[in-house]
Coordinates of C-alpha atoms in Angstrom, one line a residue:
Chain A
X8 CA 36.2 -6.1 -15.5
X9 CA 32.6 -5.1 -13.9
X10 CA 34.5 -2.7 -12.5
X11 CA 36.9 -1.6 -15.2
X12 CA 34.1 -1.5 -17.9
X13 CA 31.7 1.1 -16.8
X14 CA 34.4 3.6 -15.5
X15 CA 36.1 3.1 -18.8
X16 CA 33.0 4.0 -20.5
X17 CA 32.1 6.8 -17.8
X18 CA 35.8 8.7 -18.6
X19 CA 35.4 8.3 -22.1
X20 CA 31.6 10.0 -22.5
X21 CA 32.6 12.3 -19.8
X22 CA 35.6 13.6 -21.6
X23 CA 33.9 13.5 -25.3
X24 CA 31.5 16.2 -23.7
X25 CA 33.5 18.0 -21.3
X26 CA 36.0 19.0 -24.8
X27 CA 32.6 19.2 -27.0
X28 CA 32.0 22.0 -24.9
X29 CA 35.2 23.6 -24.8
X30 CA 36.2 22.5 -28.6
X31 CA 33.0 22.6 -30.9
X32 CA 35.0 21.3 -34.1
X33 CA 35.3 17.9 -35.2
X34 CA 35.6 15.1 -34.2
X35 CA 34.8 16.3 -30.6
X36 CA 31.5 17.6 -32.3
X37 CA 30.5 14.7 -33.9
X38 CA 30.9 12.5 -31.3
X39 CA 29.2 14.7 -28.3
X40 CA 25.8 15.0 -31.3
X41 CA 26.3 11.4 -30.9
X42 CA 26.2 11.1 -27.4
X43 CA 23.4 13.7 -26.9
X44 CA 21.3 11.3 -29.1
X45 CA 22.1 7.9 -27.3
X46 CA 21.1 9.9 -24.1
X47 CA 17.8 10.8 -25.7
X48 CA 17.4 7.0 -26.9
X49 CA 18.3 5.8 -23.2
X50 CA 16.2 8.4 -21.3
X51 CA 13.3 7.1 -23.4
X52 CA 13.9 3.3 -22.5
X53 CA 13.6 4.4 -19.1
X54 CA 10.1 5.2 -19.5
X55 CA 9.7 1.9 -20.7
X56 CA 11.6 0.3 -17.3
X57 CA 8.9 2.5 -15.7
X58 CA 5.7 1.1 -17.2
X59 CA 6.9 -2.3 -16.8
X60 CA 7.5 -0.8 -12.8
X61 CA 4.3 0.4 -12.5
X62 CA 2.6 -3.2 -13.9
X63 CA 4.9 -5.2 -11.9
X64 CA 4.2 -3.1 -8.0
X65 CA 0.5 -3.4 -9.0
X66 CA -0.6 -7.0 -9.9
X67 CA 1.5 -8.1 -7.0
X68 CA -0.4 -5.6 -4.9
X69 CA -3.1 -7.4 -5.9
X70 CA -1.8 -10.9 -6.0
X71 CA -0.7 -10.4 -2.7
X72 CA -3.7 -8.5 -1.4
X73 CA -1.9 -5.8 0.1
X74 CA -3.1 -3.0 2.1
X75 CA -5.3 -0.5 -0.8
X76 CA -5.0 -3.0 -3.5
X77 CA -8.4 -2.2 -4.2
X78 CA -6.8 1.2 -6.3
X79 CA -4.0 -1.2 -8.3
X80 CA -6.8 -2.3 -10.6
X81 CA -8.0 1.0 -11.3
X82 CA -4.4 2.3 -12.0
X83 CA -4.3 -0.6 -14.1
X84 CA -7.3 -0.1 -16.2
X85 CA -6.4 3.3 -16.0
X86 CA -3.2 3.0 -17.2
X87 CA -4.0 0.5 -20.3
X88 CA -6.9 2.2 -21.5
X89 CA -5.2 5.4 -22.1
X90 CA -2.3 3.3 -24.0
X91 CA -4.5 1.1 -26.2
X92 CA -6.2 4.2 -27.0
X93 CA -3.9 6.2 -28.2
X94 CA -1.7 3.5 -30.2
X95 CA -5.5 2.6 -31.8
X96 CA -6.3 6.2 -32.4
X97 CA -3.2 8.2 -32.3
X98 CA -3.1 11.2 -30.2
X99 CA -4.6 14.1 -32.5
X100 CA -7.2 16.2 -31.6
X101 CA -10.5 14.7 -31.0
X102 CA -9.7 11.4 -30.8
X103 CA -10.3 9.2 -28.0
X104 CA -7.1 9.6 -26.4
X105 CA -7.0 13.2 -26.2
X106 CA -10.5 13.4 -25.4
X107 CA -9.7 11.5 -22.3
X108 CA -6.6 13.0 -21.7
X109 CA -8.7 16.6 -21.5
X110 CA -12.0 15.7 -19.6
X111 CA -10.3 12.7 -17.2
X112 CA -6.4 13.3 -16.8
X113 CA -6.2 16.8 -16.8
X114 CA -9.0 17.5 -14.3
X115 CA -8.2 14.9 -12.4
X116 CA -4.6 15.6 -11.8
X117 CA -5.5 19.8 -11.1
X118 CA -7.7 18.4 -8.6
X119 CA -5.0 17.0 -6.6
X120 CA -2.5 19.3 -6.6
X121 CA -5.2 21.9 -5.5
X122 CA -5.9 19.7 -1.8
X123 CA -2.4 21.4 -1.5
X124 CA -4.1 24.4 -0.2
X125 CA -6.0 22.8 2.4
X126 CA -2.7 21.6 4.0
X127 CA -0.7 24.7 3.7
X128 CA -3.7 26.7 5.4
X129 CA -3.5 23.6 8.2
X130 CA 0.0 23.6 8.1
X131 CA 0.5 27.5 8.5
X132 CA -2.1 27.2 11.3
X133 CA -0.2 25.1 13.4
X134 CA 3.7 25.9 12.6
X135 CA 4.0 29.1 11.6
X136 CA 4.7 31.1 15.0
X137 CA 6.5 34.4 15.2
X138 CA 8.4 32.7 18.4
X139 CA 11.7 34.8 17.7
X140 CA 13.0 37.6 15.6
X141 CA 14.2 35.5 13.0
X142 CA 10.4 33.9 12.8
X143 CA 9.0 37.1 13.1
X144 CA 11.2 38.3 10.0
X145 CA 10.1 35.4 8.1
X146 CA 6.1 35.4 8.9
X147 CA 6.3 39.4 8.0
X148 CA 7.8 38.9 4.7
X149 CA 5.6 35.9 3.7
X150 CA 2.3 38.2 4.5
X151 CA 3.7 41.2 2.0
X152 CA 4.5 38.4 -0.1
X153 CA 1.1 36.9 0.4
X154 CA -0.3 40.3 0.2
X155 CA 1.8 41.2 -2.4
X156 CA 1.1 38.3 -5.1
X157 CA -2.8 39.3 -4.9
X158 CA -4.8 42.5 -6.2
X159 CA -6.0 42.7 -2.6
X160 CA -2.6 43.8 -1.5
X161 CA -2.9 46.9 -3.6
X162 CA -6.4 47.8 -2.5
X163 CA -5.2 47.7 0.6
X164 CA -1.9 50.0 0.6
X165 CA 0.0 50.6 -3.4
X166 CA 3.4 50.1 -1.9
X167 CA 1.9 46.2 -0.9
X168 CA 3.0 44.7 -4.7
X169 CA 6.4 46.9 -4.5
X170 CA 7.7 45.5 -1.1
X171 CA 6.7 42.3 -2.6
X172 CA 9.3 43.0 -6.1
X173 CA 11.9 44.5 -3.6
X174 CA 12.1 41.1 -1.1
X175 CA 12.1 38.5 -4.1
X176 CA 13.9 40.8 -6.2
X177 CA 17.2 41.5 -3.5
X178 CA 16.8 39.3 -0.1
X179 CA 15.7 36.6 -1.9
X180 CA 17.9 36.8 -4.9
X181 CA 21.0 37.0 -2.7
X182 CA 19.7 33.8 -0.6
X183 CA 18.7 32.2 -3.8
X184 CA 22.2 32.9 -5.6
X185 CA 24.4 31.2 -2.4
X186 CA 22.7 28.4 -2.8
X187 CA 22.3 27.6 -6.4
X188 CA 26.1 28.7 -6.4
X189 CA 27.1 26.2 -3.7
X190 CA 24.9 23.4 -5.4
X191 CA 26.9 23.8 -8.8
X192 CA 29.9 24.3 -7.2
X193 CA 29.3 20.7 -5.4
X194 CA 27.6 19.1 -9.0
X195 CA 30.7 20.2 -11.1
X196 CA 33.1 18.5 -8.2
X197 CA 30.6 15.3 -8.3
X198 CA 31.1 15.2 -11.8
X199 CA 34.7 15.5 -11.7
X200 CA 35.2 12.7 -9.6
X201 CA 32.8 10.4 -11.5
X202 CA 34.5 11.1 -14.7
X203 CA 37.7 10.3 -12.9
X204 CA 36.5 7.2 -10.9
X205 CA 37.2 8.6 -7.6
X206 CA 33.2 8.5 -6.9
X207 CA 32.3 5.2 -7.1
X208 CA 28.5 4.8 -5.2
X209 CA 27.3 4.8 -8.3
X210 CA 28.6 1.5 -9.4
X211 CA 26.0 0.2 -6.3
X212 CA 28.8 -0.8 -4.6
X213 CA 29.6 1.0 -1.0
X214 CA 33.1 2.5 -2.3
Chain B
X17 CA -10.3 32.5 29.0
X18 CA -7.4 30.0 29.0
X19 CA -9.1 27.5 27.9
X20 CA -10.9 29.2 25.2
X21 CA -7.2 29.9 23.7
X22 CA -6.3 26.3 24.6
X23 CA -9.4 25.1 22.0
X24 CA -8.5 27.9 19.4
X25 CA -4.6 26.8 19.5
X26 CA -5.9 23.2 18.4
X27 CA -8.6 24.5 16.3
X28 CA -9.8 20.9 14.1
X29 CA -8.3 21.2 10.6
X30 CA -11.7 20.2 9.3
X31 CA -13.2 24.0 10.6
X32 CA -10.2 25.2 8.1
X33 CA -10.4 23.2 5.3
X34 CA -13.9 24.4 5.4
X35 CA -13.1 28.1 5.3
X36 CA -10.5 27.4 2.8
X37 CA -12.9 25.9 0.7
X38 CA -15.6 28.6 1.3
X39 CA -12.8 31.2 0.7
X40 CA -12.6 29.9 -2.7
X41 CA -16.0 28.9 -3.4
X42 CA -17.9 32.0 -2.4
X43 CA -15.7 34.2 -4.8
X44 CA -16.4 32.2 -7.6
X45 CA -20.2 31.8 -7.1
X46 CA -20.6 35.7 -6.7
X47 CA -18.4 36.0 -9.9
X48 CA -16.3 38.3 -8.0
X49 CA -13.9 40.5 -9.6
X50 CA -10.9 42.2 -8.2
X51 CA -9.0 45.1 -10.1
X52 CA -5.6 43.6 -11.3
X53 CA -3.0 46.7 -11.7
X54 CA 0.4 45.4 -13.6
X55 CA 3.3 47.7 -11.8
X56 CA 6.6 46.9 -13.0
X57 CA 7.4 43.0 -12.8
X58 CA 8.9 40.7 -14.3
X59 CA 5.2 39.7 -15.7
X60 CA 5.2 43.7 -17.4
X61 CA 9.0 43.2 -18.4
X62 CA 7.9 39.5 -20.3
X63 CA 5.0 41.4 -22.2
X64 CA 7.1 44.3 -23.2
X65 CA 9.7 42.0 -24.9
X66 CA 7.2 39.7 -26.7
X67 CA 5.4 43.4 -27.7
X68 CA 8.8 44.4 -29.3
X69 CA 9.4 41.2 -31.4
X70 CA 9.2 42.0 -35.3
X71 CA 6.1 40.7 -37.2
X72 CA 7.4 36.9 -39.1
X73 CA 9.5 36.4 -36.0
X74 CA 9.9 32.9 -34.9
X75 CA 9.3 32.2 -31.2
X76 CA 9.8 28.8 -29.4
X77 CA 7.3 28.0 -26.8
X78 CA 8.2 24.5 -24.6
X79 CA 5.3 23.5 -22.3
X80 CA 6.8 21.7 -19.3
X81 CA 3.9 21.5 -17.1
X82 CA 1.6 18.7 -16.5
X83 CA -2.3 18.9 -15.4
X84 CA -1.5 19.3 -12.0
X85 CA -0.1 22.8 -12.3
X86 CA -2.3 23.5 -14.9
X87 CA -4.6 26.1 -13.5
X88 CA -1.7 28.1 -12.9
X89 CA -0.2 27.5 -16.5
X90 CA -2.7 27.2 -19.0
X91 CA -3.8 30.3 -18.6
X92 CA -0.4 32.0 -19.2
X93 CA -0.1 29.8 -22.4
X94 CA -3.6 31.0 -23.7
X95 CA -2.6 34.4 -22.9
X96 CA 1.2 34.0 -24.3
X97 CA -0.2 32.4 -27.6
X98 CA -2.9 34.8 -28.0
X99 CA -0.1 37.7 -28.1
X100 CA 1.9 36.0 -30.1
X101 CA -0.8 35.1 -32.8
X102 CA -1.9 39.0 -32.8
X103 CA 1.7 40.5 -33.6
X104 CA 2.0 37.4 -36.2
X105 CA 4.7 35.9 -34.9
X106 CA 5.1 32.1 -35.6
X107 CA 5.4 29.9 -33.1
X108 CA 6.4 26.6 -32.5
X109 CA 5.5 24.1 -29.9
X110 CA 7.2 21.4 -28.1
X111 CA 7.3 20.2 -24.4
X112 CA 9.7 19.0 -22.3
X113 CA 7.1 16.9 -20.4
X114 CA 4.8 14.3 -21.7
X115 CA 1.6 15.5 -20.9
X116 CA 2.6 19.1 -21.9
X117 CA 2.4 18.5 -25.6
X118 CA -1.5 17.7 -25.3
X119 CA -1.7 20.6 -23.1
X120 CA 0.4 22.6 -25.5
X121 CA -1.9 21.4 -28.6
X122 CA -5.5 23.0 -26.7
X123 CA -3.6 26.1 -26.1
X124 CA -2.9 26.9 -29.6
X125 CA -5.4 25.1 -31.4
X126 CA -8.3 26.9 -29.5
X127 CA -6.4 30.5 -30.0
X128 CA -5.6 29.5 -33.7
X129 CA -9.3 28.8 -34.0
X130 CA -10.0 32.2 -32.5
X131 CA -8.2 34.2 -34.8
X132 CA -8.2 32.2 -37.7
X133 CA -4.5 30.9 -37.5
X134 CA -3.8 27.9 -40.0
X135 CA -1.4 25.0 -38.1
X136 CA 1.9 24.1 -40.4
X137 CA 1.7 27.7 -41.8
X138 CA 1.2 29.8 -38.7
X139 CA 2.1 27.3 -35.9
X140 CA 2.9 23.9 -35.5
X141 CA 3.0 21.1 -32.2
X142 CA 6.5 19.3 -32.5
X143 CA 5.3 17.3 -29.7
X144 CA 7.2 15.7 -26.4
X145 CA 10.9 14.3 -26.6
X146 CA 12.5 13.0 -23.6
X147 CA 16.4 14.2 -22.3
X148 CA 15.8 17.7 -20.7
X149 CA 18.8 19.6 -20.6
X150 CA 20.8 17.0 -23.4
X151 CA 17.9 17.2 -26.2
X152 CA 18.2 21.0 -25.5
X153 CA 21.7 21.2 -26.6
X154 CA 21.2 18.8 -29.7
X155 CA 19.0 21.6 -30.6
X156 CA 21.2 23.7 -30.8
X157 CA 22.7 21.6 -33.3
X158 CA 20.0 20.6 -35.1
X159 CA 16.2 20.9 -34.7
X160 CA 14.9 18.2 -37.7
X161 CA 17.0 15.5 -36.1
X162 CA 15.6 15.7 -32.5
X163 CA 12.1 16.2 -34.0
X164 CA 11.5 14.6 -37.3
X165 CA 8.2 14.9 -37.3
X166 CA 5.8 16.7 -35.1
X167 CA 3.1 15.9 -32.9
X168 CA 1.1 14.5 -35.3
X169 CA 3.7 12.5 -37.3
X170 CA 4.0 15.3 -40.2
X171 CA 7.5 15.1 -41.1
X172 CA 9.7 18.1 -40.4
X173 CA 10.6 19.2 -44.2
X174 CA 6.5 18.6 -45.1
X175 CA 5.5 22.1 -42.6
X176 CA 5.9 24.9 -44.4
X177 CA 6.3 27.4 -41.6
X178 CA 9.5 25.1 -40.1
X179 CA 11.7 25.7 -43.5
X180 CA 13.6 28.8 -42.3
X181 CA 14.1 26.8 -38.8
X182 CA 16.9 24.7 -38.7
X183 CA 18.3 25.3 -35.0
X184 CA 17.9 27.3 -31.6
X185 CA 19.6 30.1 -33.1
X186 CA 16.4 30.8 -35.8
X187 CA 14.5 31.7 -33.0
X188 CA 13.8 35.3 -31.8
X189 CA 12.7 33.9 -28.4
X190 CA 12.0 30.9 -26.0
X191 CA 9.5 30.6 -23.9
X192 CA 9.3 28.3 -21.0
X193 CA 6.0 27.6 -19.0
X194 CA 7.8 25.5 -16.2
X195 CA 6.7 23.4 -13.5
X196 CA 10.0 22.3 -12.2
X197 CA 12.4 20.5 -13.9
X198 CA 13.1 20.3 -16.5
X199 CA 11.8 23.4 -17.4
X200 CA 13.3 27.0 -17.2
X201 CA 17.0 27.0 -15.9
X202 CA 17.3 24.2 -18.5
X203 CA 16.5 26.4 -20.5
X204 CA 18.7 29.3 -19.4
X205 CA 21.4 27.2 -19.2
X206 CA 21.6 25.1 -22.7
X207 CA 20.2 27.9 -25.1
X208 CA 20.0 30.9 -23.3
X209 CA 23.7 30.9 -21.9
X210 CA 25.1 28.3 -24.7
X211 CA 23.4 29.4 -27.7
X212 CA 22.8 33.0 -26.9
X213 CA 19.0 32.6 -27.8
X214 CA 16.7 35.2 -25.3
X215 CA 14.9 33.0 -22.7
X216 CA 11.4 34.2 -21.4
X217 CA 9.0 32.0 -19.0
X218 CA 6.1 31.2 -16.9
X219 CA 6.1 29.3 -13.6
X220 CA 4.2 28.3 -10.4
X221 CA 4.1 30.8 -7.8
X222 CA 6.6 28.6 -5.5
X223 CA 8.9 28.2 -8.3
X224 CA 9.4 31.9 -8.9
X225 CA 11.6 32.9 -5.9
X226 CA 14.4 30.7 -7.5
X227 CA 13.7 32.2 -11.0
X228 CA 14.3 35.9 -10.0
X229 CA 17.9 35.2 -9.7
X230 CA 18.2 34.7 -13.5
X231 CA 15.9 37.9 -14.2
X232 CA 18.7 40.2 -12.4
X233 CA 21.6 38.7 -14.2
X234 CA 20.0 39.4 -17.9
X235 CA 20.0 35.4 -18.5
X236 CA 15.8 35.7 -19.0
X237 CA 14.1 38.5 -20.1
X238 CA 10.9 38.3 -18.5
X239 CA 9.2 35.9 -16.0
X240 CA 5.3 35.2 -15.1
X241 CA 5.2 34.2 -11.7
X242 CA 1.7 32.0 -10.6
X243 CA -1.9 32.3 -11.5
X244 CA -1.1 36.5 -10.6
X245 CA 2.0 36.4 -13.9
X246 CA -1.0 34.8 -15.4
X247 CA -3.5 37.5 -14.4
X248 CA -1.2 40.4 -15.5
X249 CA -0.2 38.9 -18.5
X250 CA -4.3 38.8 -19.9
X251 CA -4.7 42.3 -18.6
X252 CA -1.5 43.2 -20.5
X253 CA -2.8 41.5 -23.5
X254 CA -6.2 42.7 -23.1
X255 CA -8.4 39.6 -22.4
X256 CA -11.5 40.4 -21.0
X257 CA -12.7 38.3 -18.0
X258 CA -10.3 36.1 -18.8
X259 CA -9.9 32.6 -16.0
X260 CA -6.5 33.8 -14.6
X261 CA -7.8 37.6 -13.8
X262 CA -11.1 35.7 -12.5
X263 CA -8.7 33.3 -10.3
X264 CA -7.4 36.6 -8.4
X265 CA -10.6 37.3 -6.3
X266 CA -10.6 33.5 -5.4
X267 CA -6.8 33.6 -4.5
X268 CA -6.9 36.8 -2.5
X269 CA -9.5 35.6 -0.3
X270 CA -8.1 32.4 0.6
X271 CA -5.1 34.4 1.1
X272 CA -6.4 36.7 3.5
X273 CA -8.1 33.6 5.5
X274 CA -4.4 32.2 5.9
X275 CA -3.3 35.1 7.1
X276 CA -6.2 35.6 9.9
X277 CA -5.3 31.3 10.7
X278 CA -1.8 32.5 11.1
X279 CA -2.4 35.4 13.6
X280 CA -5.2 33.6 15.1
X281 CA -2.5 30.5 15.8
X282 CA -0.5 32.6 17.3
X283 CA -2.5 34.6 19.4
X284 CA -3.4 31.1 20.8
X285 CA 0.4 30.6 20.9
X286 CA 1.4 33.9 22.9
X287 CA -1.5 33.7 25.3
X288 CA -0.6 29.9 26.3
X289 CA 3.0 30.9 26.6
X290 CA 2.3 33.3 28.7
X291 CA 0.3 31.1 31.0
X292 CA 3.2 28.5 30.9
X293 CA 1.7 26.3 28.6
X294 CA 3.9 27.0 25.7
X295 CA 8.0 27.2 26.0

């Protein structure tokens, strides 16, 4: 029956929305709205199994005294301040929550993704060597790319920001279009065979 | 001489984070500004569209960014809203990520506040919902039972401005300012392809080689690629000194300093391998 059970329920969803797709009209329609909205209701109770995630890794971090547990207790504080404010206060405008959200959070987080540009320039440093044709290829398009995506590109020569259009616009299309092509092709078999039970990994089980 | 190349092929990375930061820094101190001409992309093709839309016109707009992309996005939302709010088009919010509907709210309220839009009337937040692609297609189906009640717990059939809005379909256009996913080709695919609803967006500059691919087949009508979509889409719109136009000086320089690390690495490379060094 563990078995039996979820692939039961797996054929059954997947069907109700493979022919809501193909056969908009009742019942199939009612019953994929249905489903839609369960997903929405168990997508959100995932973000519940996350928080209690997050508490859980943390205090035993610092039960346990783990390597950088010193950080767990500011994730914590972090975490619960921003919560009880913004069940106490709501989330409008101007209100604690938001005020936090706009002068903590959101600095904070831009700050990190920006260190990314230290390690690219590293990165490129130490990598990016024109030790072939194909290399060669590669490093010349990402400079009229580089070139291309800045004003300085076009102070520097007008056809800089066209070049740039032409390689995203047909090399890297055609690159871009195999790939996303092969990836569907490989998702709509996947899903197939997990409607049909023939993929079973998913069950946590080896077959 | 060989050894000088030797040192210079493992330059410390400290020496370049320093020049990276100078790169940025001294642009910004000097309040340089560089000349941003639009040519014909995706970013001109985007502004033309949204130009085109009738006045009363109802346009979606999903924030699906979070602050870490922000300095690339928020300034294509100010811009974005800004047009919209001058050709008096409506527009209605809502974000595919959490922390976009906050990021959403400063966007519109500041422009609102600019231009004396009134929220409910002229725009409205409906806020985050969680499912991606899935609460897409229920909106296709119907709007009010994904979201009833916006961001501030106003319920849908109170807002004045969301009585002619009832699904995807009521809207002239959607605009995505994406991060990843889910974001744009959710987009494309549940109401742009689905629904038949026209699909315009914003993304980070290392998201937008994937993103051409749907400009070429017709499934999006525009597309703002990185803090230079941003740039061009201010200059389109006509803000002056506005952050993303500001960010181009910055983001050239530190360009052009990766570029000189690259040749400088491999000047370093060539002269080692042809010493023997490097096979």
């Amino acid at each position: 029956m563990r078995l039996v059970i979820p692939l039961a329920i797996t054929f059954t969803a997947g069907m109700i929305m493979i022919l809501n797709f193909f056969v908009p009209h009742q019942p199939f329609k009612f019953l994929g709205e249905n489903l839609q909205e369960w997903y929405m209701i168990v997508a959100s109770g995932a973000i519940f199994l996350g928080v209690m995630n997050l508490m859980h890794v943390h205090t035993r971090k610092i039960r346990l005294k783990r390597k950088n547990w010193k950080y767990s207790p500011v994730t914590i504080i972090g975490f619960l301040l921003m919560l009880v404010t913004g069940l106490i206060y709501g989330v409008a405008e101007s209100k604690p929550f938001d005020y936090l959200f706009m002068n903590m959070v959101a600095p904070m987080g831009a700050t990190m993704f920006s260190l990314l540009a230290f390690f690219v320039a590293s990165a490129a440093f130490r990598a990016f060597r024109a030790s072939n044709w194909r290399a060669t290829l590669l490093l010349t398009s990402a400079f009229l790319v580089m070139l291309g995506q800045v004003p300085i590109g076009a102070m520097i020569w007008d056809k800089i920001p066209l070049a740039k259009v032409w390689l995203m616009s047909i090399p890297n299309t055609a690159g871009q279009r195999a790939v996303m092509i092969g990836a569907a092709m490989g998702v709509v078999s996947t899903s197939l065979r997990m409607i049909f039970g023939i993929e079973r990994s998913w069950l946590g089980g080896a077959d | 001489m060989a050894d000088f190349y030797e040192k210079l092929g493992n330059l410390d990375r400290r020496i370049i984070f320093v020049l990276i930061a100078l790169s940025v820094m001294i642009p910004i101190i000097f309040n340089m500004v560089f000349p941003n001409p639009v040519g014909a992309e995706p970013s001109r093709d985007m502004f033309d569209y949204v130009d085109a839309l009738p006045e009363g016109s109802n346009v979606l707009l999903s924030f699906d960014y979070d602050p870490s992309t922000m300095p690339e996005l928020q300034p294509m939302a100010e811009a974005i809203v800004l047009h919209l709010f001058q050709k008096n088009i409506n527009v209605v919010g809502m974000a595919l990520w959490p922390q976009g509907a906050s990021l959403g709210q400063d966007a519109m309220s500041s422009m609102a506040d600019s231009l004396g839009k009134v929220q409910f009337e002229d725009w409205v937040n409906l806020g985050y919902k969680t499912g991606g692609g899935v609460m897409i297609v229920r909106l296709g189906s119907s709007m009010s039972a994904v979201f009833p009640t916006d961001r501030d717990n106003v319920p849908w059939f109170e807002i004045p401005m969301l009585r002619g809005i009832s699904t995807l379909e009521s809207f002239s256009l959607i605009i995505s300012l994406s991060a990843g996913d889910p974001g744009i080709i959710a987009w494309v695919m549940m109401a742009g392809d689905r629904f038949g609803v026209p699909i315009g967006g914003g993304c980070t500059a290392v998201s937008a080689p994937t993103l051409y691919t749907y400009l070429q087949t017709g499934q999006m009508v525009g597309l703002l690629g990185g803090l230079k979509g941003a740039a061009d889409y201010e200059t389109l719109v006509g803000i002056v000194d506005g952050q993303a136009v500001r960010g181009m000086a910055p983001q050239s320089v530190a360009h052009v300093v990766i570029m000189l690390f690259i040749i400088i690495g491999n000047v370093a490379y060539f002269s080692q391998r042809k010493k023997g060094g490097v096979k």
